[in-house]
Amino acid sequence: MEVFLMNTIRFTNLPGDGIGPEVMSTALKVLEKTGKAYNFICETADHDVGGIGIDNHGEALPSSTLEACQSVDAILFGSVGGPKWESLPPKDQPERAALLPLRKAFELFANLRPGNLFPELADLSPLRSDVVSNGIDVLCVRELTGGIYFGQPKSTRTLEDGQKEAIDTMIYRTGEIERITEIAVKAAALRGNKICSVDKANVLETSVLWRQTVSECINRLDPSIELSHMYVDNAAMQLVRDPNQFDVLLTENMFGDILSDELAVICGSLGMLASASLGTGTNSSGHPFGLYEPAGGTAPDIAGKGLANPCAQVLSSALMLRYSFGLEDAALAIENAVKETIRSGLRTGDISQGEPSVGTAEMEEAILSRIA
Ligand code: IPM
Ligand code: MG
C-alpha cells in the first residue's frame, strides 16, 4: 500500500474591506481544491485587518491579528480601506496603518509585482495595440522596508517665523541593497536573465550607493545577468514607450511604488495583478515568510454585489504556494486555471470589452473546474 504524506500549509487569511472578503472566499476554495490534487491541506483562520480592524478592535492592525500572523508561515491578504475611513488622518487610515506595520513587523523587504497582460486582454491596456499585442511580462522587484518610507528623522515642526517644516529621510545601507538584489537575481534567472536597476544617481547619494552596490552584487552573484541602470524619470517614460524592453525592474521603495502602479495600469486591469512581499530568513517550511495580496483596491462601489474579479486574489494565493511553501506545480496549476478561464472568454465587468460579463461566482466556478 502506498502512503501519501499530506503536507499541511499554515497561513492566516486577512480578507479586509470592500471586495476583500468575496475574493478571498474564492481564493480559499481554489487553494482547497488545488490541495486535493497536489497533496496539501490548508490550515488557515481569518482575522480582521484594515477598516474592519478599526471598527471591531479600534486599530487597523489589531494585536490579535499580528499575533495570529506570527504563528503561521504566510499571510494571504485581501485589501483594506474605503470611504468610511477616509476622513481619518493619513497615518491612521487602513492602508497605511495596516500595511506599513505589517511590512515592518515581518521585515518584508522584497516586494515582487508581476506586471502581466494576457494577449487576450491587450485591448484593456491604455497603450497602443502595436506596443502590447503580444502581451506584457515585466517583474517589478521593489525594496519595501527601507528608503524614504521609514528613514528617521520623519517629522513636522513649526519654525520661529511661523512656517511649518516637514522632513522625510531617505536612507539605504549596503546590506539592504544587497539582499533585494539577490532576490532580483534569483527572479531574473527564472525569466529572461535581465535586470534593469532604477535609481536617481544623478541627484541622490542613496542612488549612487544603490547603483554601485547593485553592480558589485550582480557581478559577484551572477555575471551572466544582463544588467542595465536607468534613471527613474527615464524608466517611467520607457515603461509606457516599450514595456517589453524590461524583464526584471529592480528599484528602491518609493520609485518602486510609483513604477509598479504605472506597470499595473499599462497591464489594463488591476483585477488581474497579484503581488508578493517576502521577508528575511525562512519559515517553518524552509521558505521565506511572505504576505501575498492583489494589487487592486477594495472597489467599494461593487463590494458585496458579487461582481468582483477574483483573479488577482487567486493569483496571489498561487504566489504564496510558490514562494512561502515551495509548491511550484500547484502554483502553476492555479495560474494555468486562471489563464484558461480568461482564454475561454469569461469576463468580469472590469475586464469586459463589450461582451456580457459574469460575476465572482461564475468566475470562481470556471477557475475551480480547471484545477486538475
Ligand atoms: C502600495 C501602496 C502602499 C505603499 C500604501 C498604501 C502605504 O501604495 O502597496 O504600493 O505606498 O507602499
Ligand atoms: Mg502603491
mmCIF file of C-alpha atoms and ligand atoms in Angstrom:
data_model
loop_
_atom_site.group_PDB
_atom_site.id
_atom_site.type_symbol
_atom_site.label_atom_id
_atom_site.label_comp_id
_atom_site.label_asym_id
_atom_site.label_seq_id
_atom_site.Cartn_x
_atom_site.Cartn_y
_atom_site.Cartn_z
ATOM 1 C CA MET A 1 0.000 0.000 0.000
ATOM 2 C CA GLU A 2 1.304 3.407 -0.876
ATOM 3 C CA VAL A 3 1.245 6.009 1.865
ATOM 4 C CA PHE A 4 0.959 9.648 0.882
ATOM 5 C CA LEU A 5 2.153 12.160 3.389
ATOM 6 C CA MET A 6 -0.168 15.143 3.324
ATOM 7 C CA ASN A 7 1.620 18.424 3.570
ATOM 8 C CA THR A 8 -0.159 20.924 5.851
ATOM 9 C CA ILE A 9 0.330 24.564 4.924
ATOM 10 C CA ARG A 10 -0.364 27.146 7.626
ATOM 11 C CA PHE A 11 -1.309 30.715 6.835
ATOM 12 C CA THR A 12 -3.624 33.435 8.091
ATOM 13 C CA ASN A 13 -6.099 34.987 5.731
ATOM 14 C CA LEU A 14 -6.866 38.662 6.222
ATOM 15 C CA PRO A 15 -9.804 39.493 3.920
ATOM 16 C CA GLY A 16 -10.028 43.156 4.967
ATOM 17 C CA ASP A 17 -12.591 45.545 3.493
ATOM 18 C CA GLY A 18 -14.686 46.097 0.370
ATOM 19 C CA ILE A 19 -14.441 43.222 -2.097
ATOM 20 C CA GLY A 20 -11.695 41.600 0.041
ATOM 21 C CA PRO A 21 -13.946 39.005 1.720
ATOM 22 C CA GLU A 22 -15.631 37.950 -1.562
ATOM 23 C CA VAL A 23 -12.443 37.404 -3.499
ATOM 24 C CA MET A 24 -10.737 35.804 -0.502
ATOM 25 C CA SER A 25 -13.522 33.258 -0.347
ATOM 26 C CA THR A 26 -12.818 32.280 -3.960
ATOM 27 C CA ALA A 27 -9.075 32.047 -3.328
ATOM 28 C CA LEU A 28 -9.595 29.757 -0.330
ATOM 29 C CA LYS A 29 -11.806 27.424 -2.349
ATOM 30 C CA VAL A 30 -9.250 27.327 -5.147
ATOM 31 C CA LEU A 31 -6.498 26.530 -2.641
ATOM 32 C CA GLU A 32 -8.566 23.751 -1.102
ATOM 33 C CA LYS A 33 -9.260 22.136 -4.451
ATOM 34 C CA THR A 34 -5.632 22.528 -5.508
ATOM 35 C CA GLY A 35 -4.589 20.844 -2.265
ATOM 36 C CA LYS A 36 -6.642 17.784 -3.140
ATOM 37 C CA ALA A 37 -4.857 17.488 -6.459
ATOM 38 C CA TYR A 38 -1.392 18.350 -5.176
ATOM 39 C CA ASN A 39 -1.433 16.716 -1.780
ATOM 40 C CA PHE A 40 -1.640 19.509 0.722
ATOM 41 C CA ILE A 41 -4.144 20.653 3.325
ATOM 42 C CA CYS A 42 -4.702 24.294 4.198
ATOM 43 C CA GLU A 43 -4.791 25.225 7.846
ATOM 44 C CA THR A 44 -5.999 28.798 7.903
ATOM 45 C CA ALA A 45 -8.029 31.216 10.006
ATOM 46 C CA ASP A 46 -9.290 34.667 9.111
ATOM 47 C CA HIS A 47 -8.568 37.802 11.129
ATOM 48 C CA ASP A 48 -9.610 41.429 10.953
ATOM 49 C CA VAL A 49 -7.381 43.961 9.278
ATOM 50 C CA GLY A 50 -7.869 47.478 7.926
ATOM 51 C CA GLY A 51 -11.178 49.295 8.303
ATOM 52 C CA ILE A 52 -12.872 46.318 9.844
ATOM 53 C CA GLY A 53 -9.999 46.145 12.335
ATOM 54 C CA ILE A 54 -10.649 49.787 13.251
ATOM 55 C CA ASP A 55 -14.377 49.106 13.620
ATOM 56 C CA ASN A 56 -14.062 45.908 15.660
ATOM 57 C CA HIS A 57 -10.857 46.490 17.647
ATOM 58 C CA GLY A 58 -10.039 50.197 17.396
ATOM 59 C CA GLU A 59 -6.926 49.622 15.260
ATOM 60 C CA ALA A 60 -6.172 48.793 11.645
ATOM 61 C CA LEU A 61 -3.717 46.104 12.689
ATOM 62 C CA PRO A 62 -5.166 44.598 15.899
ATOM 63 C CA SER A 63 -2.638 42.853 18.159
ATOM 64 C CA SER A 64 -4.664 39.632 17.917
ATOM 65 C CA THR A 65 -4.210 39.710 14.135
ATOM 66 C CA LEU A 66 -0.494 40.394 14.420
ATOM 67 C CA GLU A 67 -0.076 37.521 16.892
ATOM 68 C CA ALA A 68 -2.006 35.143 14.646
ATOM 69 C CA CYS A 69 0.309 36.071 11.764
ATOM 70 C CA GLN A 70 3.349 35.398 13.931
ATOM 71 C CA SER A 71 2.342 31.775 14.424
ATOM 72 C CA VAL A 72 1.989 30.844 10.736
ATOM 73 C CA ASP A 73 4.170 30.619 7.614
ATOM 74 C CA ALA A 74 2.453 33.162 5.355
ATOM 75 C CA ILE A 75 -0.281 35.778 5.128
ATOM 76 C CA LEU A 76 -2.883 35.852 2.399
ATOM 77 C CA PHE A 77 -4.077 39.444 2.392
ATOM 78 C CA GLY A 78 -7.235 40.835 0.770
ATOM 79 C CA SER A 79 -7.447 44.596 0.548
ATOM 80 C CA VAL A 80 -8.088 47.398 3.005
ATOM 81 C CA GLY A 81 -9.654 50.854 3.095
ATOM 82 C CA GLY A 82 -12.784 52.546 1.869
ATOM 83 C CA PRO A 83 -14.813 55.777 2.068
ATOM 84 C CA LYS A 84 -15.862 55.062 5.643
ATOM 85 C CA TRP A 85 -12.319 55.609 6.940
ATOM 86 C CA GLU A 86 -11.140 58.273 4.505
ATOM 87 C CA SER A 87 -11.676 61.143 6.928
ATOM 88 C CA LEU A 88 -9.124 59.721 9.378
ATOM 89 C CA PRO A 89 -5.669 61.355 9.482
ATOM 90 C CA PRO A 90 -3.476 59.738 6.753
ATOM 91 C CA LYS A 91 -1.303 57.889 9.253
ATOM 92 C CA ASP A 92 -4.390 56.203 10.774
ATOM 93 C CA GLN A 93 -6.031 55.215 7.501
ATOM 94 C CA PRO A 94 -6.372 51.476 6.937
ATOM 95 C CA GLU A 95 -3.905 51.231 4.022
ATOM 96 C CA ARG A 96 -1.028 52.867 5.774
ATOM 97 C CA ALA A 97 -1.836 51.828 9.360
ATOM 98 C CA ALA A 98 -2.218 48.147 8.462
ATOM 99 C CA LEU A 99 0.253 47.564 5.659
ATOM 100 C CA LEU A 100 3.315 49.521 6.763
ATOM 101 C CA PRO A 101 3.441 47.989 10.293
ATOM 102 C CA LEU A 102 2.909 44.508 8.819
ATOM 103 C CA ARG A 103 5.794 45.051 6.412
ATOM 104 C CA LYS A 104 7.988 46.277 9.249
ATOM 105 C CA ALA A 105 6.919 43.585 11.761
ATOM 106 C CA PHE A 106 7.886 40.769 9.397
ATOM 107 C CA GLU A 107 10.667 42.649 7.652
ATOM 108 C CA LEU A 108 9.007 42.061 4.295
ATOM 109 C CA PHE A 109 11.797 43.733 2.376
ATOM 110 C CA ALA A 110 11.185 42.228 -1.063
ATOM 111 C CA ASN A 111 8.092 43.183 -2.985
ATOM 112 C CA LEU A 112 7.522 41.296 -6.217
ATOM 113 C CA ARG A 113 4.890 42.738 -8.522
ATOM 114 C CA PRO A 114 4.491 40.794 -11.739
ATOM 115 C CA GLY A 115 3.117 43.011 -14.495
ATOM 116 C CA ASN A 116 1.353 40.613 -16.831
ATOM 117 C CA LEU A 117 -1.017 41.424 -19.594
ATOM 118 C CA PHE A 118 -2.544 38.396 -21.283
ATOM 119 C CA PRO A 119 -2.546 38.888 -25.079
ATOM 120 C CA GLU A 120 -6.323 38.155 -24.938
ATOM 121 C CA LEU A 121 -6.738 41.257 -22.807
ATOM 122 C CA ALA A 122 -4.405 43.513 -24.785
ATOM 123 C CA ASP A 123 -7.266 45.870 -25.633
ATOM 124 C CA LEU A 124 -7.580 46.740 -21.942
ATOM 125 C CA SER A 125 -4.183 48.387 -21.922
ATOM 126 C CA PRO A 126 -4.149 52.157 -22.429
ATOM 127 C CA LEU A 127 -1.067 51.636 -24.622
ATOM 128 C CA ARG A 128 -1.295 51.403 -28.412
ATOM 129 C CA SER A 129 -2.179 47.942 -29.643
ATOM 130 C CA ASP A 130 1.037 47.561 -31.683
ATOM 131 C CA VAL A 131 3.011 48.045 -28.450
ATOM 132 C CA VAL A 132 1.128 45.411 -26.445
ATOM 133 C CA SER A 133 -0.300 42.950 -28.972
ATOM 134 C CA ASN A 134 1.994 40.220 -27.603
ATOM 135 C CA GLY A 135 1.069 40.983 -24.028
ATOM 136 C CA ILE A 136 3.316 42.348 -21.300
ATOM 137 C CA ASP A 137 5.555 40.393 -18.954
ATOM 138 C CA VAL A 138 7.652 42.529 -16.618
ATOM 139 C CA LEU A 139 8.507 41.817 -12.996
ATOM 140 C CA CYS A 140 8.953 44.755 -10.659
ATOM 141 C CA VAL A 141 11.186 43.968 -7.673
ATOM 142 C CA ARG A 142 10.753 46.747 -5.138
ATOM 143 C CA GLU A 143 12.686 47.237 -1.906
ATOM 144 C CA LEU A 144 9.939 47.561 0.705
ATOM 145 C CA THR A 145 11.250 48.284 4.190
ATOM 146 C CA GLY A 146 13.840 50.998 3.653
ATOM 147 C CA GLY A 147 14.288 54.334 1.947
ATOM 148 C CA ILE A 148 12.147 57.386 2.492
ATOM 149 C CA TYR A 149 9.186 55.394 3.818
ATOM 150 C CA PHE A 150 10.899 54.511 7.063
ATOM 151 C CA GLY A 151 14.041 56.693 7.405
ATOM 152 C CA GLN A 152 14.386 58.839 10.533
ATOM 153 C CA PRO A 153 14.014 61.725 11.204
ATOM 154 C CA LYS A 154 10.491 61.935 9.884
ATOM 155 C CA SER A 155 8.597 64.836 11.407
ATOM 156 C CA THR A 156 6.824 68.156 11.078
ATOM 157 C CA ARG A 157 7.605 71.211 13.208
ATOM 158 C CA THR A 158 6.725 74.897 13.348
ATOM 159 C CA LEU A 159 9.590 77.295 12.708
ATOM 160 C CA GLU A 160 10.188 80.604 14.503
ATOM 161 C CA ASP A 161 8.748 82.561 11.583
ATOM 162 C CA GLY A 162 5.506 80.601 11.845
ATOM 163 C CA GLN A 163 6.039 78.415 8.771
ATOM 164 C CA LYS A 164 5.766 74.698 9.114
ATOM 165 C CA GLU A 165 8.579 72.425 8.009
ATOM 166 C CA ALA A 166 8.331 68.711 7.271
ATOM 167 C CA ILE A 167 11.170 66.243 6.881
ATOM 168 C CA ASP A 168 11.381 62.746 5.449
ATOM 169 C CA THR A 169 14.703 60.977 5.315
ATOM 170 C CA MET A 170 15.941 58.617 2.638
ATOM 171 C CA ILE A 171 18.495 56.130 3.919
ATOM 172 C CA TYR A 172 19.962 52.985 2.355
ATOM 173 C CA ARG A 173 22.632 50.684 3.687
ATOM 174 C CA THR A 174 24.597 48.272 1.523
ATOM 175 C CA GLY A 175 23.073 45.250 3.320
ATOM 176 C CA GLU A 176 19.568 46.374 2.384
ATOM 177 C CA ILE A 177 20.570 46.856 -1.239
ATOM 178 C CA GLU A 178 22.386 43.523 -1.425
ATOM 179 C CA ARG A 179 19.522 41.446 -0.101
ATOM 180 C CA ILE A 180 16.976 42.883 -2.542
ATOM 181 C CA THR A 181 19.478 42.485 -5.385
ATOM 182 C CA GLU A 182 19.812 38.805 -4.502
ATOM 183 C CA ILE A 183 16.056 38.407 -4.831
ATOM 184 C CA ALA A 184 16.108 40.126 -8.211
ATOM 185 C CA VAL A 185 18.946 37.879 -9.372
ATOM 186 C CA LYS A 186 17.038 34.742 -8.391
ATOM 187 C CA ALA A 187 13.921 36.015 -10.123
ATOM 188 C CA ALA A 188 15.800 37.019 -13.275
ATOM 189 C CA ALA A 189 17.402 33.575 -13.509
ATOM 190 C CA LEU A 190 13.910 32.061 -13.839
ATOM 191 C CA ARG A 191 12.924 34.562 -16.565
ATOM 192 C CA GLY A 192 14.890 36.463 -19.177
ATOM 193 C CA ASN A 193 18.096 36.840 -17.104
ATOM 194 C CA LYS A 194 17.935 40.618 -17.491
ATOM 195 C CA ILE A 195 17.788 43.253 -14.771
ATOM 196 C CA CYS A 196 17.288 46.973 -15.151
ATOM 197 C CA SER A 197 18.117 48.767 -11.906
ATOM 198 C CA VAL A 198 16.321 52.069 -11.491
ATOM 199 C CA ASP A 199 17.674 54.984 -9.446
ATOM 200 C CA LYS A 200 18.294 58.723 -9.472
ATOM 201 C CA ALA A 201 22.070 58.576 -9.242
ATOM 202 C CA ASN A 202 22.456 61.954 -10.977
ATOM 203 C CA VAL A 203 20.951 63.593 -7.875
ATOM 204 C CA LEU A 204 20.696 61.301 -4.841
ATOM 205 C CA GLU A 205 23.503 59.903 -2.675
ATOM 206 C CA THR A 206 21.389 56.861 -1.827
ATOM 207 C CA SER A 207 21.094 56.192 -5.559
ATOM 208 C CA VAL A 208 24.853 56.425 -6.103
ATOM 209 C CA LEU A 209 25.276 53.785 -3.407
ATOM 210 C CA TRP A 210 22.381 51.779 -4.868
ATOM 211 C CA ARG A 211 23.916 51.702 -8.349
ATOM 212 C CA GLN A 212 27.370 50.777 -7.120
ATOM 213 C CA THR A 213 26.102 48.073 -4.749
ATOM 214 C CA VAL A 214 23.757 46.517 -7.302
ATOM 215 C CA SER A 215 26.606 46.338 -9.858
ATOM 216 C CA GLU A 216 29.052 44.757 -7.420
ATOM 217 C CA CYS A 217 26.470 42.348 -6.093
ATOM 218 C CA ILE A 218 25.377 41.092 -9.532
ATOM 219 C CA ASN A 219 28.972 40.794 -10.632
ATOM 220 C CA ARG A 220 29.621 38.560 -7.669
ATOM 221 C CA LEU A 221 26.386 36.539 -7.760
ATOM 222 C CA ASP A 222 25.810 36.040 -11.471
ATOM 223 C CA PRO A 223 27.814 37.961 -14.069
ATOM 224 C CA SER A 224 25.788 36.254 -16.820
ATOM 225 C CA ILE A 225 22.891 38.567 -15.998
ATOM 226 C CA GLU A 226 22.415 41.380 -18.459
ATOM 227 C CA LEU A 227 22.423 44.402 -16.146
ATOM 228 C CA SER A 228 21.497 47.950 -17.059
ATOM 229 C CA HIS A 229 20.906 51.083 -14.997
ATOM 230 C CA MET A 230 18.313 53.726 -15.686
ATOM 231 C CA TYR A 231 17.295 56.986 -14.042
ATOM 232 C CA VAL A 232 13.787 56.800 -12.693
ATOM 233 C CA ASP A 233 12.378 59.594 -14.877
ATOM 234 C CA ASN A 234 13.628 57.820 -17.978
ATOM 235 C CA ALA A 235 12.335 54.468 -16.691
ATOM 236 C CA ALA A 236 8.856 55.955 -16.218
ATOM 237 C CA MET A 237 8.992 57.097 -19.833
ATOM 238 C CA GLN A 238 10.437 53.853 -21.251
ATOM 239 C CA LEU A 239 7.783 51.836 -19.479
ATOM 240 C CA VAL A 240 5.000 53.443 -21.489
ATOM 241 C CA ARG A 241 7.043 53.644 -24.669
ATOM 242 C CA ASP A 242 8.091 49.995 -24.801
ATOM 243 C CA PRO A 243 7.346 47.957 -21.655
ATOM 244 C CA ASN A 244 8.719 44.704 -23.026
ATOM 245 C CA GLN A 245 12.254 46.091 -23.209
ATOM 246 C CA PHE A 246 12.236 45.240 -19.466
ATOM 247 C CA ASP A 247 12.454 41.817 -17.870
ATOM 248 C CA VAL A 248 13.105 42.495 -14.178
ATOM 249 C CA LEU A 249 12.921 46.061 -12.877
ATOM 250 C CA LEU A 250 14.857 46.426 -9.617
ATOM 251 C CA THR A 251 14.338 49.537 -7.566
ATOM 252 C CA GLU A 252 14.083 51.205 -4.161
ATOM 253 C CA ASN A 253 10.924 51.689 -2.138
ATOM 254 C CA MET A 254 9.382 54.908 -3.419
ATOM 255 C CA PHE A 255 10.447 54.586 -7.056
ATOM 256 C CA GLY A 256 9.031 51.062 -6.942
ATOM 257 C CA ASP A 257 5.759 52.324 -5.510
ATOM 258 C CA ILE A 258 5.355 54.697 -8.425
ATOM 259 C CA LEU A 259 6.659 52.468 -11.222
ATOM 260 C CA SER A 260 4.632 49.467 -10.062
ATOM 261 C CA ASP A 261 1.416 51.478 -10.340
ATOM 262 C CA GLU A 262 2.471 52.569 -13.806
ATOM 263 C CA LEU A 263 3.201 48.952 -14.711
ATOM 264 C CA ALA A 264 -0.177 47.904 -13.302
ATOM 265 C CA VAL A 265 -2.137 50.401 -15.341
ATOM 266 C CA ILE A 266 -0.432 49.548 -18.614
ATOM 267 C CA CYS A 267 -1.398 45.931 -17.905
ATOM 268 C CA GLY A 268 -5.001 47.001 -18.180
ATOM 269 C CA SER A 269 -6.735 45.607 -15.168
ATOM 270 C CA LEU A 270 -5.820 45.742 -11.522
ATOM 271 C CA GLY A 271 -8.225 42.840 -11.097
ATOM 272 C CA MET A 272 -5.621 40.552 -12.666
ATOM 273 C CA LEU A 273 -2.469 41.512 -10.763
ATOM 274 C CA ALA A 274 -1.013 39.744 -7.749
ATOM 275 C CA SER A 275 1.931 40.607 -5.548
ATOM 276 C CA ALA A 276 4.245 39.016 -3.028
ATOM 277 C CA SER A 277 6.193 40.613 -0.181
ATOM 278 C CA LEU A 278 8.905 38.349 1.178
ATOM 279 C CA GLY A 279 10.729 38.503 4.481
ATOM 280 C CA THR A 280 14.208 37.540 5.620
ATOM 281 C CA GLY A 281 15.126 34.082 6.855
ATOM 282 C CA THR A 282 12.921 31.041 6.499
ATOM 283 C CA ASN A 283 9.539 29.979 7.849
ATOM 284 C CA SER A 284 8.801 26.567 9.349
ATOM 285 C CA SER A 285 8.511 25.079 5.863
ATOM 286 C CA GLY A 286 12.025 26.260 4.987
ATOM 287 C CA HIS A 287 10.917 29.055 2.659
ATOM 288 C CA PRO A 288 10.597 32.814 3.125
ATOM 289 C CA PHE A 289 7.692 34.102 5.196
ATOM 290 C CA GLY A 290 5.560 36.237 2.905
ATOM 291 C CA LEU A 291 2.498 38.396 2.533
ATOM 292 C CA TYR A 292 0.501 37.917 -0.651
ATOM 293 C CA GLU A 293 -2.016 40.445 -1.886
ATOM 294 C CA PRO A 294 -3.829 41.553 -5.004
ATOM 295 C CA ALA A 295 -2.692 44.857 -6.488
ATOM 296 C CA GLY A 296 -6.157 46.357 -6.835
ATOM 297 C CA GLY A 297 -8.037 48.150 -4.108
ATOM 298 C CA THR A 298 -11.239 47.430 -2.197
ATOM 299 C CA ALA A 299 -13.546 48.599 -5.030
ATOM 300 C CA PRO A 300 -16.189 49.941 -2.599
ATOM 301 C CA ASP A 301 -18.596 50.672 -5.479
ATOM 302 C CA ILE A 302 -19.100 46.975 -6.223
ATOM 303 C CA ALA A 303 -18.403 45.497 -2.772
ATOM 304 C CA GLY A 304 -20.909 42.898 -1.627
ATOM 305 C CA LYS A 305 -22.561 42.665 -5.044
ATOM 306 C CA GLY A 306 -20.857 39.519 -6.242
ATOM 307 C CA LEU A 307 -19.299 41.349 -9.198
ATOM 308 C CA ALA A 308 -15.661 41.473 -8.146
ATOM 309 C CA ASN A 309 -12.939 39.865 -10.235
ATOM 310 C CA PRO A 310 -11.325 37.209 -8.009
ATOM 311 C CA CYS A 311 -8.370 36.534 -10.355
ATOM 312 C CA ALA A 312 -5.817 38.747 -8.582
ATOM 313 C CA GLN A 313 -6.588 37.184 -5.203
ATOM 314 C CA VAL A 314 -6.413 33.708 -6.685
ATOM 315 C CA LEU A 315 -3.107 34.525 -8.408
ATOM 316 C CA SER A 316 -1.801 35.895 -5.089
ATOM 317 C CA SER A 317 -2.537 32.548 -3.484
ATOM 318 C CA ALA A 318 -0.518 30.887 -6.261
ATOM 319 C CA LEU A 319 2.425 33.142 -5.416
ATOM 320 C CA MET A 320 2.042 32.084 -1.776
ATOM 321 C CA LEU A 321 2.276 28.400 -2.735
ATOM 322 C CA ARG A 322 5.335 29.112 -4.875
ATOM 323 C CA TYR A 323 7.375 31.344 -2.570
ATOM 324 C CA SER A 324 6.354 30.504 1.009
ATOM 325 C CA PHE A 325 5.656 26.776 0.571
ATOM 326 C CA GLY A 326 7.793 25.735 -2.390
ATOM 327 C CA LEU A 327 4.776 24.200 -4.172
ATOM 328 C CA GLU A 328 5.691 25.215 -7.707
ATOM 329 C CA ASP A 329 3.493 22.671 -9.518
ATOM 330 C CA ALA A 330 0.438 23.650 -7.523
ATOM 331 C CA ALA A 331 1.156 27.335 -8.136
ATOM 332 C CA LEU A 332 1.411 26.709 -11.875
ATOM 333 C CA ALA A 333 -1.826 24.740 -11.834
ATOM 334 C CA ILE A 334 -3.655 27.726 -10.362
ATOM 335 C CA GLU A 335 -2.027 30.182 -12.759
ATOM 336 C CA ASN A 336 -2.942 27.984 -15.706
ATOM 337 C CA ALA A 337 -6.519 27.639 -14.485
ATOM 338 C CA VAL A 338 -6.832 31.437 -14.431
ATOM 339 C CA LYS A 339 -5.214 31.734 -17.863
ATOM 340 C CA GLU A 340 -7.517 29.100 -19.334
ATOM 341 C CA THR A 341 -10.532 30.815 -17.810
ATOM 342 C CA ILE A 342 -9.541 34.088 -19.475
ATOM 343 C CA ARG A 343 -8.857 32.263 -22.751
ATOM 344 C CA SER A 344 -12.329 30.745 -22.592
ATOM 345 C CA GLY A 345 -13.692 34.272 -22.862
ATOM 346 C CA LEU A 346 -15.189 34.604 -19.406
ATOM 347 C CA ARG A 347 -15.012 38.225 -18.187
ATOM 348 C CA THR A 348 -15.965 40.076 -15.037
ATOM 349 C CA GLY A 349 -17.059 43.702 -15.562
ATOM 350 C CA ASP A 350 -13.589 45.190 -15.027
ATOM 351 C CA ILE A 351 -12.104 43.180 -17.907
ATOM 352 C CA SER A 352 -15.039 43.009 -20.275
ATOM 353 C CA GLN A 353 -14.772 44.854 -23.566
ATOM 354 C CA GLY A 354 -18.392 44.894 -24.500
ATOM 355 C CA GLU A 355 -19.037 41.168 -24.123
ATOM 356 C CA PRO A 356 -21.599 40.255 -21.425
ATOM 357 C CA SER A 357 -19.856 39.983 -18.091
ATOM 358 C CA VAL A 358 -20.185 37.411 -15.318
ATOM 359 C CA GLY A 359 -19.966 37.693 -11.542
ATOM 360 C CA THR A 360 -17.490 36.389 -8.977
ATOM 361 C CA ALA A 361 -19.343 33.067 -8.612
ATOM 362 C CA GLU A 362 -19.165 32.168 -12.322
ATOM 363 C CA MET A 363 -15.525 33.145 -12.475
ATOM 364 C CA GLU A 364 -14.822 31.037 -9.405
ATOM 365 C CA GLU A 365 -16.689 28.063 -10.846
ATOM 366 C CA ALA A 366 -14.703 28.328 -14.081
ATOM 367 C CA ILE A 367 -11.354 28.507 -12.303
ATOM 368 C CA LEU A 368 -12.238 25.615 -9.985
ATOM 369 C CA SER A 369 -13.286 23.437 -12.904
ATOM 370 C CA ARG A 370 -9.851 23.938 -14.480
ATOM 371 C CA ILE A 371 -7.876 22.759 -11.461
ATOM 372 C CA ALA A 372 -6.985 19.204 -12.379
HETATM 373 C C1 IPM B 1 1.426 50.007 -2.177
HETATM 374 C C2 IPM B 1 0.641 51.121 -1.540
HETATM 375 C C3 IPM B 1 1.258 51.425 -0.184
HETATM 376 C C4 IPM B 1 2.681 51.892 -0.436
HETATM 377 C C5 IPM B 1 0.499 52.455 0.666
HETATM 378 C C6 IPM B 1 -0.954 52.066 0.837
HETATM 379 C C7 IPM B 1 1.136 52.697 2.001
HETATM 380 O O1 IPM B 1 0.612 52.234 -2.358
HETATM 381 O O2 IPM B 1 1.452 48.905 -1.614
HETATM 382 O O3 IPM B 1 2.015 50.244 -3.225
HETATM 383 O O4 IPM B 1 2.913 53.070 -0.696
HETATM 384 O O5 IPM B 1 3.581 51.066 -0.359
HETATM 385 MG MG MG B 2 1.496 51.944 -4.259
#
